[in-house]
Amino acid sequence: MDRFSRQLLALGIDVQDRIMNAKVLIAGCGALGSSIAELLVRLGVKELKIVDADVVELSNLHRTHIFTEKDIMKPKIIACKEYLEKINSEVKIEPIFDIIDETNAENLVKDVDVVFDGLDNVNYRLILNDACVKYGKPLIYAGISGEYGNAKLVIPEKTSCLSCFLQPLDIRNACDIIGTTTVVPNFLASIQVQLFINYLRGYSKDELILVDLKELRIDKINMNRNPKCEACSLHEYKYLKNMEINCGLTRVEKAEGDKIFSSNGTELYKCNGDYIICYNQKCFKKRIA
Ligand SMILES: [Zn+2]
């Protein structure tokens, strides 16, 4: 317990035990997901599944604290796993090169204790929310935009879920790229991990945490379950059946176009102005806005 001696003074042995026995899924390994992964491993989580289908790019480095120039063009999940194992060689990391959509969301959440939302697309987020509510898995959400962010703990059957207050975006708006800074994703990831600690202590308040880093303000607003919510009230889970997604990363059958990069199992193709990223026999189209 030497590794956690200072933390035990703050959290106590019961909470530390719960942390070390939790099996966690992190959806997305970008600025939010990679920071969450680092914080969880340092906190003492021993078993993590991390899902992402993108590679590290130069334009990620200003906000993803665990990646360096040496990681460029590596799958984010692989660079992340390598980094996490340097922090704690005993941690069990399962990197999954994939997106989370209606074909796999249920399988991914089924056998974990807590799910972290590190996604950057509302439509994929609503699919993940449906799967978590359906299987009764706590979901710790954060969304960021510019110097603002919000975060929430979703406990199925207890609190409101994301579908209670978020709508899918139509194709035109869903593809907008939102900027942010070095600080914001890291700060929101810290709030998500604090929500995890609090959840393990029994916290179950239904509130949305609002962060304005420009003004250095944190506010909370009380939330209520929407009695017409198609996920947590009506249990219809419509996003697990049908969700239109046409931007970010989407699943494709095979590579096509001109190969522009190949190394250590990662291949990159340029096709009609978009990129196709392949790794581990799976290919995804990355739409360039
Ligand atoms: Zn709901």
mmCIF file of C-alpha atoms and ligand atoms in Angstrom:
data_model
loop_
_atom_site.group_PDB
_atom_site.id
_atom_site.type_symbol
_atom_site.label_atom_id
_atom_site.label_comp_id
_atom_site.label_asym_id
_atom_site.label_seq_id
_atom_site.Cartn_x
_atom_site.Cartn_y
_atom_site.Cartn_z
ATOM 1 C CA MET A 1 0.000 0.000 0.000
ATOM 2 C CA ASP A 2 3.092 2.285 -0.072
ATOM 3 C CA ARG A 3 2.041 3.573 -3.464
ATOM 4 C CA PHE A 4 -1.201 4.933 -2.002
ATOM 5 C CA SER A 5 -0.050 5.908 1.504
ATOM 6 C CA ARG A 6 -0.763 9.637 1.036
ATOM 7 C CA GLN A 7 -4.068 8.980 -0.690
ATOM 8 C CA LEU A 8 -5.234 6.627 2.066
ATOM 9 C CA LEU A 9 -4.940 9.532 4.498
ATOM 10 C CA ALA A 10 -7.502 11.412 2.408
ATOM 11 C CA LEU A 11 -9.807 8.631 1.184
ATOM 12 C CA GLY A 12 -9.547 5.824 3.740
ATOM 13 C CA ILE A 13 -9.087 2.097 3.165
ATOM 14 C CA ASP A 14 -12.718 1.300 2.239
ATOM 15 C CA VAL A 15 -12.835 3.767 -0.658
ATOM 16 C CA GLN A 16 -9.334 2.745 -1.804
ATOM 17 C CA ASP A 17 -10.489 -0.894 -1.840
ATOM 18 C CA ARG A 18 -13.522 0.000 -3.921
ATOM 19 C CA ILE A 19 -11.315 1.933 -6.366
ATOM 20 C CA MET A 20 -8.953 -1.030 -6.707
ATOM 21 C CA ASN A 21 -11.781 -3.479 -7.336
ATOM 22 C CA ALA A 22 -13.643 -1.405 -9.924
ATOM 23 C CA LYS A 23 -13.602 -2.469 -13.560
ATOM 24 C CA VAL A 24 -13.916 0.585 -15.768
ATOM 25 C CA LEU A 25 -14.684 1.346 -19.424
ATOM 26 C CA ILE A 26 -13.420 4.600 -20.943
ATOM 27 C CA ALA A 27 -15.210 5.545 -24.154
ATOM 28 C CA GLY A 28 -12.813 7.633 -26.231
ATOM 29 C CA CYS A 29 -9.090 8.207 -25.778
ATOM 30 C CA GLY A 30 -8.786 11.846 -26.818
ATOM 31 C CA ALA A 31 -8.167 14.783 -24.502
ATOM 32 C CA LEU A 32 -10.810 13.716 -21.975
ATOM 33 C CA GLY A 33 -10.426 9.932 -22.190
ATOM 34 C CA SER A 34 -6.624 9.878 -21.991
ATOM 35 C CA SER A 35 -6.606 12.226 -18.975
ATOM 36 C CA ILE A 36 -9.294 10.109 -17.277
ATOM 37 C CA ALA A 37 -7.184 6.987 -17.940
ATOM 38 C CA GLU A 38 -4.073 8.539 -16.391
ATOM 39 C CA LEU A 39 -5.964 9.781 -13.323
ATOM 40 C CA LEU A 40 -7.696 6.412 -12.787
ATOM 41 C CA VAL A 41 -4.465 4.417 -12.972
ATOM 42 C CA ARG A 42 -2.721 6.801 -10.565
ATOM 43 C CA LEU A 43 -5.800 6.592 -8.303
ATOM 44 C CA GLY A 44 -5.477 2.816 -8.138
ATOM 45 C CA VAL A 45 -7.939 1.373 -10.679
ATOM 46 C CA LYS A 46 -6.450 -1.929 -11.807
ATOM 47 C CA GLU A 47 -8.670 -2.926 -14.725
ATOM 48 C CA LEU A 48 -9.526 -0.623 -17.625
ATOM 49 C CA LYS A 49 -11.008 -1.086 -21.099
ATOM 50 C CA ILE A 50 -10.294 1.835 -23.424
ATOM 51 C CA VAL A 51 -12.103 2.187 -26.745
ATOM 52 C CA ASP A 52 -11.033 4.519 -29.561
ATOM 53 C CA ALA A 53 -10.364 4.204 -33.303
ATOM 54 C CA ASP A 54 -8.194 7.223 -33.968
ATOM 55 C CA VAL A 55 -4.461 7.871 -34.210
ATOM 56 C CA VAL A 56 -2.454 10.561 -32.418
ATOM 57 C CA GLU A 57 -1.953 13.713 -34.504
ATOM 58 C CA LEU A 58 0.203 16.797 -33.989
ATOM 59 C CA SER A 59 -2.936 18.890 -33.477
ATOM 60 C CA ASN A 60 -3.866 16.722 -30.442
ATOM 61 C CA LEU A 61 -0.727 17.475 -28.462
ATOM 62 C CA HIS A 62 -1.766 20.831 -27.017
ATOM 63 C CA ARG A 63 -4.595 19.224 -25.063
ATOM 64 C CA THR A 64 -3.760 15.534 -24.614
ATOM 65 C CA HIS A 65 -1.318 15.476 -21.755
ATOM 66 C CA ILE A 66 -0.116 11.897 -22.031
ATOM 67 C CA PHE A 67 0.871 11.926 -25.731
ATOM 68 C CA THR A 68 4.148 13.215 -27.132
ATOM 69 C CA GLU A 69 5.616 13.765 -30.613
ATOM 70 C CA LYS A 70 6.901 10.157 -30.537
ATOM 71 C CA ASP A 71 3.285 8.913 -30.466
ATOM 72 C CA ILE A 72 2.176 10.637 -33.675
ATOM 73 C CA MET A 73 0.352 8.184 -35.981
ATOM 74 C CA LYS A 74 0.147 5.511 -33.273
ATOM 75 C CA PRO A 75 -3.382 4.375 -32.375
ATOM 76 C CA LYS A 76 -4.326 6.459 -29.322
ATOM 77 C CA ILE A 77 -5.270 3.323 -27.363
ATOM 78 C CA ILE A 78 -1.781 1.846 -27.896
ATOM 79 C CA ALA A 79 0.085 5.041 -26.934
ATOM 80 C CA CYS A 80 -2.201 5.310 -23.901
ATOM 81 C CA LYS A 81 -1.615 1.686 -22.827
ATOM 82 C CA GLU A 82 2.169 2.136 -23.094
ATOM 83 C CA TYR A 83 1.994 5.261 -20.932
ATOM 84 C CA LEU A 84 -0.298 3.726 -18.300
ATOM 85 C CA GLU A 85 1.940 0.678 -17.923
ATOM 86 C CA LYS A 86 4.852 2.988 -17.140
ATOM 87 C CA ILE A 87 2.807 4.432 -14.238
ATOM 88 C CA ASN A 88 1.812 1.028 -12.867
ATOM 89 C CA SER A 89 3.143 -2.167 -14.466
ATOM 90 C CA GLU A 90 0.514 -4.294 -12.699
ATOM 91 C CA VAL A 91 -2.499 -2.577 -14.209
ATOM 92 C CA LYS A 92 -4.603 -4.573 -16.701
ATOM 93 C CA ILE A 93 -5.373 -2.444 -19.763
ATOM 94 C CA GLU A 94 -7.558 -3.747 -22.584
ATOM 95 C CA PRO A 95 -7.129 -1.435 -25.594
ATOM 96 C CA ILE A 96 -9.966 -1.803 -28.111
ATOM 97 C CA PHE A 97 -9.462 -0.215 -31.539
ATOM 98 C CA ASP A 98 -13.070 0.581 -32.336
ATOM 99 C CA ILE A 99 -15.793 3.180 -32.202
ATOM 100 C CA ILE A 100 -18.771 2.691 -29.886
ATOM 101 C CA ASP A 101 -21.961 2.392 -31.869
ATOM 102 C CA GLU A 102 -25.179 0.392 -31.807
ATOM 103 C CA THR A 103 -23.340 -2.775 -32.937
ATOM 104 C CA ASN A 104 -21.081 -3.060 -29.865
ATOM 105 C CA ALA A 105 -22.185 -0.610 -27.140
ATOM 106 C CA GLU A 106 -24.146 -3.181 -25.141
ATOM 107 C CA ASN A 107 -21.314 -5.739 -25.168
ATOM 108 C CA LEU A 108 -18.775 -3.127 -24.086
ATOM 109 C CA VAL A 109 -20.721 -1.879 -21.045
ATOM 110 C CA LYS A 110 -22.138 -5.242 -19.901
ATOM 111 C CA ASP A 111 -19.210 -6.515 -17.831
ATOM 112 C CA VAL A 112 -17.810 -3.287 -16.303
ATOM 113 C CA ASP A 113 -18.762 -1.478 -13.092
ATOM 114 C CA VAL A 114 -18.508 2.144 -14.248
ATOM 115 C CA VAL A 115 -18.393 3.828 -17.682
ATOM 116 C CA PHE A 116 -16.598 7.109 -18.445
ATOM 117 C CA ASP A 117 -17.736 9.248 -21.352
ATOM 118 C CA GLY A 118 -14.698 10.741 -23.096
ATOM 119 C CA LEU A 119 -16.479 11.117 -26.439
ATOM 120 C CA ASP A 120 -16.665 14.279 -28.536
ATOM 121 C CA ASN A 121 -19.855 13.534 -30.461
ATOM 122 C CA VAL A 122 -23.351 13.859 -28.984
ATOM 123 C CA ASN A 123 -24.816 11.190 -31.238
ATOM 124 C CA TYR A 124 -22.320 8.505 -30.173
ATOM 125 C CA ARG A 125 -22.772 9.702 -26.577
ATOM 126 C CA LEU A 126 -26.516 9.018 -26.722
ATOM 127 C CA ILE A 127 -25.859 5.458 -27.960
ATOM 128 C CA LEU A 128 -23.503 4.923 -24.997
ATOM 129 C CA ASN A 129 -26.105 6.415 -22.626
ATOM 130 C CA ASP A 130 -28.782 4.020 -23.933
ATOM 131 C CA ALA A 131 -26.493 1.026 -23.350
ATOM 132 C CA CYS A 132 -25.591 2.185 -19.815
ATOM 133 C CA VAL A 133 -29.212 2.814 -18.825
ATOM 134 C CA LYS A 134 -30.309 -0.531 -20.314
ATOM 135 C CA TYR A 135 -27.678 -2.460 -18.308
ATOM 136 C CA GLY A 136 -27.890 -0.298 -15.159
ATOM 137 C CA LYS A 137 -24.272 0.914 -15.406
ATOM 138 C CA PRO A 138 -23.257 4.267 -13.888
ATOM 139 C CA LEU A 139 -22.065 6.680 -16.594
ATOM 140 C CA ILE A 140 -19.812 9.644 -15.841
ATOM 141 C CA TYR A 141 -20.277 12.262 -18.537
ATOM 142 C CA ALA A 142 -18.387 15.413 -19.481
ATOM 143 C CA GLY A 143 -18.791 17.734 -22.443
ATOM 144 C CA ILE A 144 -16.496 20.599 -23.364
ATOM 145 C CA SER A 145 -16.690 23.646 -25.580
ATOM 146 C CA GLY A 146 -14.111 26.416 -25.657
ATOM 147 C CA GLU A 147 -13.345 27.373 -22.060
ATOM 148 C CA TYR A 148 -16.593 25.878 -20.751
ATOM 149 C CA GLY A 149 -17.568 22.390 -19.754
ATOM 150 C CA ASN A 150 -20.162 20.384 -17.892
ATOM 151 C CA ALA A 151 -20.151 17.050 -16.147
ATOM 152 C CA LYS A 152 -22.672 14.685 -14.608
ATOM 153 C CA LEU A 153 -22.981 11.336 -12.912
ATOM 154 C CA VAL A 154 -25.772 9.225 -14.372
ATOM 155 C CA ILE A 155 -27.022 6.432 -12.108
ATOM 156 C CA PRO A 156 -29.723 4.472 -13.956
ATOM 157 C CA GLU A 157 -33.056 4.353 -12.064
ATOM 158 C CA LYS A 158 -31.804 7.064 -9.650
ATOM 159 C CA THR A 159 -30.768 10.168 -11.582
ATOM 160 C CA SER A 160 -31.693 11.707 -14.901
ATOM 161 C CA CYS A 161 -29.762 10.287 -17.876
ATOM 162 C CA LEU A 162 -28.179 12.122 -20.810
ATOM 163 C CA SER A 163 -31.181 11.401 -22.999
ATOM 164 C CA CYS A 164 -33.377 13.314 -20.495
ATOM 165 C CA PHE A 165 -31.793 16.585 -21.631
ATOM 166 C CA LEU A 166 -29.612 16.023 -24.734
ATOM 167 C CA GLN A 167 -30.869 15.734 -28.298
ATOM 168 C CA PRO A 168 -28.973 14.163 -31.207
ATOM 169 C CA LEU A 169 -27.568 16.724 -33.610
ATOM 170 C CA ASP A 170 -28.562 16.679 -37.242
ATOM 171 C CA ILE A 171 -25.891 15.991 -39.835
ATOM 172 C CA ARG A 172 -25.067 19.655 -40.472
ATOM 173 C CA ASN A 173 -24.358 20.590 -36.858
ATOM 174 C CA ALA A 174 -22.981 17.257 -35.645
ATOM 175 C CA CYS A 175 -19.839 17.752 -37.723
ATOM 176 C CA ASP A 176 -18.890 21.157 -36.324
ATOM 177 C CA ILE A 177 -15.446 21.092 -34.789
ATOM 178 C CA ILE A 178 -15.328 22.703 -31.356
ATOM 179 C CA GLY A 179 -12.088 24.193 -30.112
ATOM 180 C CA THR A 180 -10.758 24.064 -26.585
ATOM 181 C CA THR A 181 -7.589 24.768 -24.618
ATOM 182 C CA THR A 182 -4.890 22.806 -22.804
ATOM 183 C CA VAL A 183 -6.640 23.288 -19.481
ATOM 184 C CA VAL A 184 -10.318 22.539 -20.026
ATOM 185 C CA PRO A 185 -10.328 18.788 -20.889
ATOM 186 C CA ASN A 186 -7.844 18.085 -18.103
ATOM 187 C CA PHE A 187 -9.986 19.980 -15.597
ATOM 188 C CA LEU A 188 -13.199 18.232 -16.666
ATOM 189 C CA ALA A 189 -11.462 14.822 -16.567
ATOM 190 C CA SER A 190 -10.495 15.617 -12.953
ATOM 191 C CA ILE A 191 -14.116 16.410 -12.144
ATOM 192 C CA GLN A 192 -15.228 13.136 -13.732
ATOM 193 C CA VAL A 193 -12.741 11.167 -11.636
ATOM 194 C CA GLN A 194 -13.843 13.042 -8.508
ATOM 195 C CA LEU A 195 -17.453 12.076 -9.366
ATOM 196 C CA PHE A 196 -16.228 8.459 -9.537
ATOM 197 C CA ILE A 197 -14.647 8.712 -6.074
ATOM 198 C CA ASN A 198 -17.800 10.352 -4.728
ATOM 199 C CA TYR A 199 -19.979 7.677 -6.351
ATOM 200 C CA LEU A 200 -17.920 4.991 -4.580
ATOM 201 C CA ARG A 201 -18.609 6.869 -1.329
ATOM 202 C CA GLY A 202 -22.361 6.802 -1.990
ATOM 203 C CA TYR A 203 -22.924 10.149 -3.743
ATOM 204 C CA SER A 204 -26.029 9.989 -5.929
ATOM 205 C CA LYS A 205 -27.210 13.590 -6.356
ATOM 206 C CA ASP A 206 -28.936 14.427 -9.621
ATOM 207 C CA GLU A 207 -27.041 17.552 -10.612
ATOM 208 C CA LEU A 208 -25.211 18.987 -13.598
ATOM 209 C CA ILE A 209 -21.860 20.581 -12.833
ATOM 210 C CA LEU A 210 -21.131 23.656 -14.932
ATOM 211 C CA VAL A 211 -17.571 24.879 -15.333
ATOM 212 C CA ASP A 212 -16.576 28.302 -16.679
ATOM 213 C CA LEU A 213 -12.793 28.372 -16.581
ATOM 214 C CA LYS A 214 -12.575 31.836 -18.103
ATOM 215 C CA GLU A 215 -14.381 33.276 -15.072
ATOM 216 C CA LEU A 216 -13.071 30.513 -12.762
ATOM 217 C CA ARG A 217 -16.602 29.561 -11.735
ATOM 218 C CA ILE A 218 -18.110 26.184 -10.906
ATOM 219 C CA ASP A 219 -21.885 25.994 -10.509
ATOM 220 C CA LYS A 220 -24.291 23.132 -10.014
ATOM 221 C CA ILE A 221 -27.866 22.886 -11.159
ATOM 222 C CA ASN A 222 -30.364 20.346 -9.913
ATOM 223 C CA MET A 223 -31.699 17.994 -12.551
ATOM 224 C CA ASN A 224 -34.808 15.825 -12.687
ATOM 225 C CA ARG A 225 -35.665 12.749 -14.663
ATOM 226 C CA ASN A 226 -37.732 13.472 -17.758
ATOM 227 C CA PRO A 227 -40.885 11.300 -17.518
ATOM 228 C CA LYS A 228 -40.955 11.164 -21.329
ATOM 229 C CA CYS A 229 -37.275 10.158 -21.675
ATOM 230 C CA GLU A 230 -37.112 7.311 -24.180
ATOM 231 C CA ALA A 231 -34.105 5.801 -22.400
ATOM 232 C CA CYS A 232 -34.590 5.937 -18.625
ATOM 233 C CA SER A 233 -38.400 6.357 -18.408
ATOM 234 C CA LEU A 234 -39.836 4.518 -21.420
ATOM 235 C CA HIS A 235 -36.954 2.006 -21.819
ATOM 236 C CA GLU A 236 -37.159 2.152 -25.603
ATOM 237 C CA TYR A 237 -33.432 2.721 -26.217
ATOM 238 C CA LYS A 238 -34.053 4.044 -29.707
ATOM 239 C CA TYR A 239 -30.419 5.095 -30.260
ATOM 240 C CA LEU A 240 -29.320 1.466 -29.901
ATOM 241 C CA LYS A 241 -31.593 0.706 -32.858
ATOM 242 C CA ASN A 242 -30.998 3.612 -35.175
ATOM 243 C CA MET A 243 -28.728 6.617 -35.070
ATOM 244 C CA GLU A 244 -27.605 8.630 -38.078
ATOM 245 C CA ILE A 245 -23.894 9.407 -37.826
ATOM 246 C CA ASN A 246 -22.040 10.865 -40.735
ATOM 247 C CA CYS A 247 -19.028 12.571 -39.253
ATOM 248 C CA GLY A 248 -16.136 11.964 -36.923
ATOM 249 C CA LEU A 249 -15.166 8.314 -37.305
ATOM 250 C CA THR A 250 -17.470 5.831 -39.003
ATOM 251 C CA ARG A 251 -17.104 2.112 -39.660
ATOM 252 C CA VAL A 252 -16.067 1.047 -43.198
ATOM 253 C CA GLU A 253 -15.706 -2.452 -44.661
ATOM 254 C CA LYS A 254 -12.221 -2.044 -46.090
ATOM 255 C CA ALA A 255 -9.487 0.404 -46.956
ATOM 256 C CA GLU A 256 -9.668 2.333 -50.218
ATOM 257 C CA GLY A 257 -7.871 5.269 -51.785
ATOM 258 C CA ASP A 258 -4.148 6.060 -51.747
ATOM 259 C CA LYS A 259 -2.019 4.653 -48.952
ATOM 260 C CA ILE A 260 -0.123 7.571 -47.397
ATOM 261 C CA PHE A 261 1.273 5.941 -44.233
ATOM 262 C CA SER A 262 2.095 2.474 -42.932
ATOM 263 C CA SER A 263 3.928 1.515 -39.734
ATOM 264 C CA ASN A 264 3.566 -1.080 -36.946
ATOM 265 C CA GLY A 265 0.208 -2.316 -38.206
ATOM 266 C CA THR A 266 -1.326 1.130 -38.679
ATOM 267 C CA GLU A 267 -2.262 2.157 -42.213
ATOM 268 C CA LEU A 268 -3.616 5.479 -43.373
ATOM 269 C CA TYR A 269 -5.323 6.084 -46.715
ATOM 270 C CA LYS A 270 -6.597 9.256 -48.347
ATOM 271 C CA CYS A 271 -9.891 8.793 -50.128
ATOM 272 C CA ASN A 272 -12.027 11.580 -51.657
ATOM 273 C CA GLY A 273 -10.726 14.129 -49.173
ATOM 274 C CA ASP A 274 -11.340 11.868 -46.140
ATOM 275 C CA TYR A 275 -8.912 9.619 -44.296
ATOM 276 C CA ILE A 276 -9.304 5.905 -43.779
ATOM 277 C CA ILE A 277 -7.475 4.597 -40.700
ATOM 278 C CA CYS A 278 -6.843 0.838 -40.429
ATOM 279 C CA TYR A 279 -5.425 -1.134 -37.519
ATOM 280 C CA ASN A 280 -5.898 -4.683 -36.315
ATOM 281 C CA GLN A 281 -7.970 -5.613 -39.402
ATOM 282 C CA LYS A 282 -10.498 -2.850 -38.746
ATOM 283 C CA CYS A 283 -10.946 0.299 -40.839
ATOM 284 C CA PHE A 284 -12.688 3.590 -40.052
ATOM 285 C CA LYS A 285 -13.342 6.633 -42.158
ATOM 286 C CA LYS A 286 -12.343 9.941 -40.619
ATOM 287 C CA ARG A 287 -14.255 12.763 -42.188
ATOM 288 C CA ILE A 288 -12.270 15.922 -42.539
ATOM 289 C CA ALA A 289 -14.586 18.895 -41.925
HETATM 290 ZN ZN ZN B 1 -33.418 9.738 -19.187
#
